[in-house]
Coordinates of C-alpha atoms and ligand atoms in Angstrom, one line a residue:
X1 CA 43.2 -22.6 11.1
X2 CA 41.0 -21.2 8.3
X3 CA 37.2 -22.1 8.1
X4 CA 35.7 -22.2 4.8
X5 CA 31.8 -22.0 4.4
X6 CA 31.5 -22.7 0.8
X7 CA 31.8 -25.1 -1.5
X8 CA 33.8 -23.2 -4.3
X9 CA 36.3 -21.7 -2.4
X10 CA 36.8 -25.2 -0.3
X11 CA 37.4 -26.9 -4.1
X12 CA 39.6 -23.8 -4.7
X13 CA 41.9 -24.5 -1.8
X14 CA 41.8 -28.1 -2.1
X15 CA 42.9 -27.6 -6.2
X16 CA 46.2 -25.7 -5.4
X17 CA 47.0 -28.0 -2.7
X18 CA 46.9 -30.5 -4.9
X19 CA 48.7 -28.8 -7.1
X20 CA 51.7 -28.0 -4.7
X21 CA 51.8 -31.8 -4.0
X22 CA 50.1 -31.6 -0.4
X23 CA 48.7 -35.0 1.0
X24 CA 45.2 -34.0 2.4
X25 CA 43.7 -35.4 5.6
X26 CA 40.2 -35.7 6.1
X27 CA 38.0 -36.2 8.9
X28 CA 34.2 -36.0 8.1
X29 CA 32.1 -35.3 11.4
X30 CA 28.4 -33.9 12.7
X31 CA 30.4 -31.7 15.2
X32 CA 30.1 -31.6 19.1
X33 CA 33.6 -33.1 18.9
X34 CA 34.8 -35.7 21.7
X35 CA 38.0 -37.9 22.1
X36 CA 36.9 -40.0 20.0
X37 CA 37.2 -37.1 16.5
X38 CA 40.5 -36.1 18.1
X39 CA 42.0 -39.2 17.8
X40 CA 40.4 -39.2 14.5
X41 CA 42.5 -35.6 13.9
X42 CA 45.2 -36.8 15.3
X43 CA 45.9 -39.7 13.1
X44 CA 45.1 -37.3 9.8
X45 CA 47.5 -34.8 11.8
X46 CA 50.3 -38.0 11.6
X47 CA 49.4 -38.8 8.0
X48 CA 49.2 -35.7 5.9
X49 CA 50.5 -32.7 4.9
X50 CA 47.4 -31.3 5.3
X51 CA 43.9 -31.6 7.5
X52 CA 40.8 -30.7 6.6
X53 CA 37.6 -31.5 9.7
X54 CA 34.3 -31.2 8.3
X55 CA 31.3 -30.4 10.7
X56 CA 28.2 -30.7 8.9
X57 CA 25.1 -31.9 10.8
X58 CA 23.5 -33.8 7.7
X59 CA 19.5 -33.8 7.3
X60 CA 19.7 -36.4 4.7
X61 CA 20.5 -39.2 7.3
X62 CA 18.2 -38.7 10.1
X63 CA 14.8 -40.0 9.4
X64 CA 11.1 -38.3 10.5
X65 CA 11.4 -39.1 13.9
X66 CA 15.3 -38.7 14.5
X67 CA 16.8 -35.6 16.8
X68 CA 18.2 -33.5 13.7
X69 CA 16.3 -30.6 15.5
X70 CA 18.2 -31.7 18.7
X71 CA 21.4 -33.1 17.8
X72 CA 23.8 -31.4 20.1
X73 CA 26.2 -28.2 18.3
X74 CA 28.6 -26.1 19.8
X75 CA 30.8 -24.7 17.0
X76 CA 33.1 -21.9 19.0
X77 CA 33.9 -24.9 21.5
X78 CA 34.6 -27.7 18.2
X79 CA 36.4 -24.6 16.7
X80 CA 38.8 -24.6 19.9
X81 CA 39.2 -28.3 20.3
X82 CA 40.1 -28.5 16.3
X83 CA 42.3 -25.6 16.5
X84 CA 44.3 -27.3 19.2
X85 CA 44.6 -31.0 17.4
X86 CA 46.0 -28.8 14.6
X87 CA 43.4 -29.0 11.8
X88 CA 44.8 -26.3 9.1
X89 CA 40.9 -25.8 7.3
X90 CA 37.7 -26.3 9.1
X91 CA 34.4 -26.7 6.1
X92 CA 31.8 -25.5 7.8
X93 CA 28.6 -25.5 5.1
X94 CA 25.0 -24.5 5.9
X95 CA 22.4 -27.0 4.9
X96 CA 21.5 -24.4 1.5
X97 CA 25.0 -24.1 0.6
X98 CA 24.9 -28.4 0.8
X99 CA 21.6 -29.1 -0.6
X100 CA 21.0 -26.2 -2.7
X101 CA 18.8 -27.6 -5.7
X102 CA 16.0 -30.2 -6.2
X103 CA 18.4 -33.5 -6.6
X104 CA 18.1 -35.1 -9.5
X105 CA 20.2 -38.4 -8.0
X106 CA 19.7 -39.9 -5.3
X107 CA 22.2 -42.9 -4.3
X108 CA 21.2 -45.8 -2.4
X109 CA 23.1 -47.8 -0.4
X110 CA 21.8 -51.5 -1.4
X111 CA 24.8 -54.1 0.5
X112 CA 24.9 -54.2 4.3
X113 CA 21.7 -51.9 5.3
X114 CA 19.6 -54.2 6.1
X115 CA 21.2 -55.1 9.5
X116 CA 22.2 -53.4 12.5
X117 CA 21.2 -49.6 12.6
X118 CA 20.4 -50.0 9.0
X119 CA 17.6 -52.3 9.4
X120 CA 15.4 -49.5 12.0
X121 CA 16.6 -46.5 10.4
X122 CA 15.7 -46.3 7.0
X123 CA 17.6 -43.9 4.4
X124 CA 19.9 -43.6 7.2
X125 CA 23.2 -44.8 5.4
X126 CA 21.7 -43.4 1.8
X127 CA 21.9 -40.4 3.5
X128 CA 25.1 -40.9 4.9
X129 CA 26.6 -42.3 1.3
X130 CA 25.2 -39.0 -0.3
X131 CA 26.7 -36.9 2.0
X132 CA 30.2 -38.2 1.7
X133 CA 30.0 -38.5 -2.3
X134 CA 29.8 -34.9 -2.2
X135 CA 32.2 -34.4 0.9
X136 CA 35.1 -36.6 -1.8
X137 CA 34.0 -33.9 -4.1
X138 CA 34.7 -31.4 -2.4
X139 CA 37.6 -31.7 -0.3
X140 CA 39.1 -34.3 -2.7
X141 CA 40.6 -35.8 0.0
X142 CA 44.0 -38.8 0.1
X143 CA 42.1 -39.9 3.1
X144 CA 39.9 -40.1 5.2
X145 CA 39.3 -41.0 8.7
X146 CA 36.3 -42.8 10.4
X147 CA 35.5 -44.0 13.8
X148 CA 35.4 -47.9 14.5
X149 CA 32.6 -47.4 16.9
X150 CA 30.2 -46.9 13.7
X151 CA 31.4 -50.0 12.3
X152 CA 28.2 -50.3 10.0
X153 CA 28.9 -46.7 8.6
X154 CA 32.4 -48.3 7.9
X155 CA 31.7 -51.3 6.2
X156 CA 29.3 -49.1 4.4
X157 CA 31.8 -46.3 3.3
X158 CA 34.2 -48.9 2.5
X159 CA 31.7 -50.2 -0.7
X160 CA 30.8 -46.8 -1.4
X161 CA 34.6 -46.2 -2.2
X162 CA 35.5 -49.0 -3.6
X163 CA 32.1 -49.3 -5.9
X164 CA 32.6 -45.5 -7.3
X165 CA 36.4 -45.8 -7.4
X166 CA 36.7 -42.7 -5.0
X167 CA 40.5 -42.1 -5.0
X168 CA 40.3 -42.1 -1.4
X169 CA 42.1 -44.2 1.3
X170 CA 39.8 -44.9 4.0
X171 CA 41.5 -45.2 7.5
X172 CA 39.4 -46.5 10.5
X173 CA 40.5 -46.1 13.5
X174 CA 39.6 -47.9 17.2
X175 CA 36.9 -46.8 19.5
X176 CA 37.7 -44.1 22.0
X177 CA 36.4 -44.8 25.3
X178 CA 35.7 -43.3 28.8
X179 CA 37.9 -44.6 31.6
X180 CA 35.1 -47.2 32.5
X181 CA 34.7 -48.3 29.3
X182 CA 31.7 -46.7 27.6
X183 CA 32.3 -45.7 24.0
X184 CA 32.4 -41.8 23.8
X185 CA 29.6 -40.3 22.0
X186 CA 27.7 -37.0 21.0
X187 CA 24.9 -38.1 22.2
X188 CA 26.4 -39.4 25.7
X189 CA 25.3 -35.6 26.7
X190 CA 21.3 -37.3 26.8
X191 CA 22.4 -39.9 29.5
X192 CA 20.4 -38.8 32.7
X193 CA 22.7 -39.8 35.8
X194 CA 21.6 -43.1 36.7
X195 CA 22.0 -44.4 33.1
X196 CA 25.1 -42.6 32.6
X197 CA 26.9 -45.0 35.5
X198 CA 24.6 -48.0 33.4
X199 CA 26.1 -47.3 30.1
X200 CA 29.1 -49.0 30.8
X201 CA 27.6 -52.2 30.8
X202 CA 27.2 -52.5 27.0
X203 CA 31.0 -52.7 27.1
X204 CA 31.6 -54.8 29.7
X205 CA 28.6 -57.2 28.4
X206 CA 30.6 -57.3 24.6
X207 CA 33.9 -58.3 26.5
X208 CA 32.1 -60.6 28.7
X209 CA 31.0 -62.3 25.5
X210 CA 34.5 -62.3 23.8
X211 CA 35.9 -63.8 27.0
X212 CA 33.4 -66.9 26.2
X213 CA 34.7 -67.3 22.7
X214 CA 38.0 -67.2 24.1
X215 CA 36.9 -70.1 26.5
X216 CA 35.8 -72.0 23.0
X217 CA 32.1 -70.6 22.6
X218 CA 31.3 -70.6 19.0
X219 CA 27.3 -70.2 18.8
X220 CA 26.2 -67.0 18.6
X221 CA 22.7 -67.7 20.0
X222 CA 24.6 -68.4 23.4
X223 CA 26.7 -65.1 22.6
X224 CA 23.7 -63.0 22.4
X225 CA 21.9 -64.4 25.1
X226 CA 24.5 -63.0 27.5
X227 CA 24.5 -59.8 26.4
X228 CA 21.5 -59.4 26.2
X229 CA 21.1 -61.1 30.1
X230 CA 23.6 -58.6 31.1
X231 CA 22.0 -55.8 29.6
X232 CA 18.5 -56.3 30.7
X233 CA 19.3 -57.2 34.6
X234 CA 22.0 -54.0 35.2
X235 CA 20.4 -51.4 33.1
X236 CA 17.1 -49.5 32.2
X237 CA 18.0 -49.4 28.5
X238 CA 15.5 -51.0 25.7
X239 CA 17.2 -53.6 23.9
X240 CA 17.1 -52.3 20.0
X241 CA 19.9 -55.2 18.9
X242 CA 22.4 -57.5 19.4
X243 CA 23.9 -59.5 16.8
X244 CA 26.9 -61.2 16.0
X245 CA 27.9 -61.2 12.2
X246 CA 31.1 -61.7 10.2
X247 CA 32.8 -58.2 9.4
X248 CA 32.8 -56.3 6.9
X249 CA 30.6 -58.4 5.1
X250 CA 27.7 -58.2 7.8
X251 CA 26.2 -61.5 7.2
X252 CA 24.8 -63.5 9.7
X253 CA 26.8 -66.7 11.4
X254 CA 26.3 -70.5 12.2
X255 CA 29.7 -70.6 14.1
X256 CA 31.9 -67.7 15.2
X257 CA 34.9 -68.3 13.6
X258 CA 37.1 -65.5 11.2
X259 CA 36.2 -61.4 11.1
X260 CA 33.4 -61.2 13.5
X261 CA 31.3 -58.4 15.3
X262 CA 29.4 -58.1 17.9
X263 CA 27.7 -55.0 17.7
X264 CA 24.9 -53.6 20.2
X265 CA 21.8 -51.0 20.3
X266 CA 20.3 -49.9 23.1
X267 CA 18.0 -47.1 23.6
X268 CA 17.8 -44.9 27.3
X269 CA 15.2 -42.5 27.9
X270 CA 16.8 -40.1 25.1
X271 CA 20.1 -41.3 24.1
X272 CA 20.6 -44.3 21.9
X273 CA 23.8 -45.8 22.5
X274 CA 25.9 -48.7 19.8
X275 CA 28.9 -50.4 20.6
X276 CA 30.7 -53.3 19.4
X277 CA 33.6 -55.0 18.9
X278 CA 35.4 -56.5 15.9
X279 CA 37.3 -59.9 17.1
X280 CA 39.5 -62.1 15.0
X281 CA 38.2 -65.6 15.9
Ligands
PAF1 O1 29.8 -40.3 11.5 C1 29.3 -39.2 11.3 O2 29.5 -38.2 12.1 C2 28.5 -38.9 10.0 O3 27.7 -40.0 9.7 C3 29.4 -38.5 8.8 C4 30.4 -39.5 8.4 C5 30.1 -37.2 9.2 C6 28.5 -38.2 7.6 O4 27.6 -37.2 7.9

């Protein structure tokens, strides 16, 4: 495995892989990998000639108050763990080799922001859009791979592909959980104790939910409510959201019925946990 820390020579590599007719593989991630990214590599590993991980930790799409400063990285440990899913080149930019100059666009992600983590973390998916526009760019990948778990960022990638006619196929994979069910994370590492033997109940609170529908439930006030009942009496987690909209579109629902999620947001002492699931109704 070969890291690459700059832009030019990543284009350079990707160019005359391309040119030898190699199908790239692409999995964009902030590092501190978990079993979630290596199914991510592991799918790209299936699908291509050639992977390329990305581990860029992205200032553009953590706001003021956001844990940029803190966000957990380890890069000789994600360097083992990539080495051994197989990943062939490993970009690893600096924030000046990224952002070098004073931008002169800025994109901004106007469809689907407005809801979910969108809605309290402003700039959060422009940031996340601008990022991957240049991580196309660069490692001019066939495809590339994203975690269900951040189904927001999905739907959101999804428009920014199709609306700029990237040349990209974008794969999305299922959520990667722990063996009681909570949704692996980076930022599982902030869980104190207790909360870490709560956090399972965001899970078990979505499927609790899904077994209602499945029992004919189709109002999505009732849906809500026990979540959020759950939630509140078996955890010490602050409620941020949970909603229930059709997916990919993100729009909110009279009756549960077609492409739905139900997605949740709940903020611990310092780790903000999501999780949802996406249910064909
Ligand atoms: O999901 C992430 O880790 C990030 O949002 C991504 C896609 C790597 C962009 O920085």
């Amino acid at each position: 495995m070969k890291v690459i820390k700059t832009i030019k020579d990543m284009q350079a590599l990707v160019q005359q892989l391309r040119r030898d007719g190699q199908s790239i593989g692409f999995v964009p991630t902030m590092g501190f990998l978990h079993e979630g990214h290596c199914s991510l590599m592991q799918r790209a590993r299936k699908e291509n000639d050639v992977v390329v991980l990305s581990i860029f930790v992205n200032p553009t799409q953590f706001g003021p108050n956001e844990d940029f400063d803190t966000y957990p990285r380890d890069f000789e440990r994600d360097e083992q763990i990539a080495l051994k899913e197989g990943v062939d080149y490993l970009f690893y930019p600096s924030v000046e080799e990224m952002y070098k100059e004073n931008p002169s666009v800025s994109i901004s992600v106007i469809n689907r922001v407005d809801v979910l983590c969108g809605a309290k973390r402003a700039g959060h998916f422009d940031g996340v859009a601008t990022i991957l526009t240049k991580l196309f760019h660069i490692v001019s990948p066939h495809r590339a791979y994203f975690g269900k778990k951040d189904a927001q960022q999905v739907a959101v990638v999804h428009g920014l592909i199709k609306d700029f006619n990237f040349p990209v196929e974008l794969v999305a994979i299922d959520t990667v959980r722990e063996e009681d069910g909570l949704a692996k994370s980076s930022r599982n590492v902030y869980l104190t104790e207790a909360e870490r033997t709560q956090a399972p109940v965001l899970y078990k609170s979505l499927r609790q939910a899904v077994e209602k529908i499945n029992q004919g439930e189709t109002n999505p006030d009732r849906l809500k409510e026990i979540i959020s009942a759950n939630i509140q009496a078996y955890t010490s987690a602050e409620i941020d959201y949970v909603e229930v909209y059709s997916y990919p579109e993100l729009q909110p629902v009279t009756t549960v019925t077609g492409q739905v999620i139900l997605a949740v947001a709940v903020q611990f002492s310092k780790a903000r946990l999501i999780d949802n699931l996406i249910i064909e109704v």
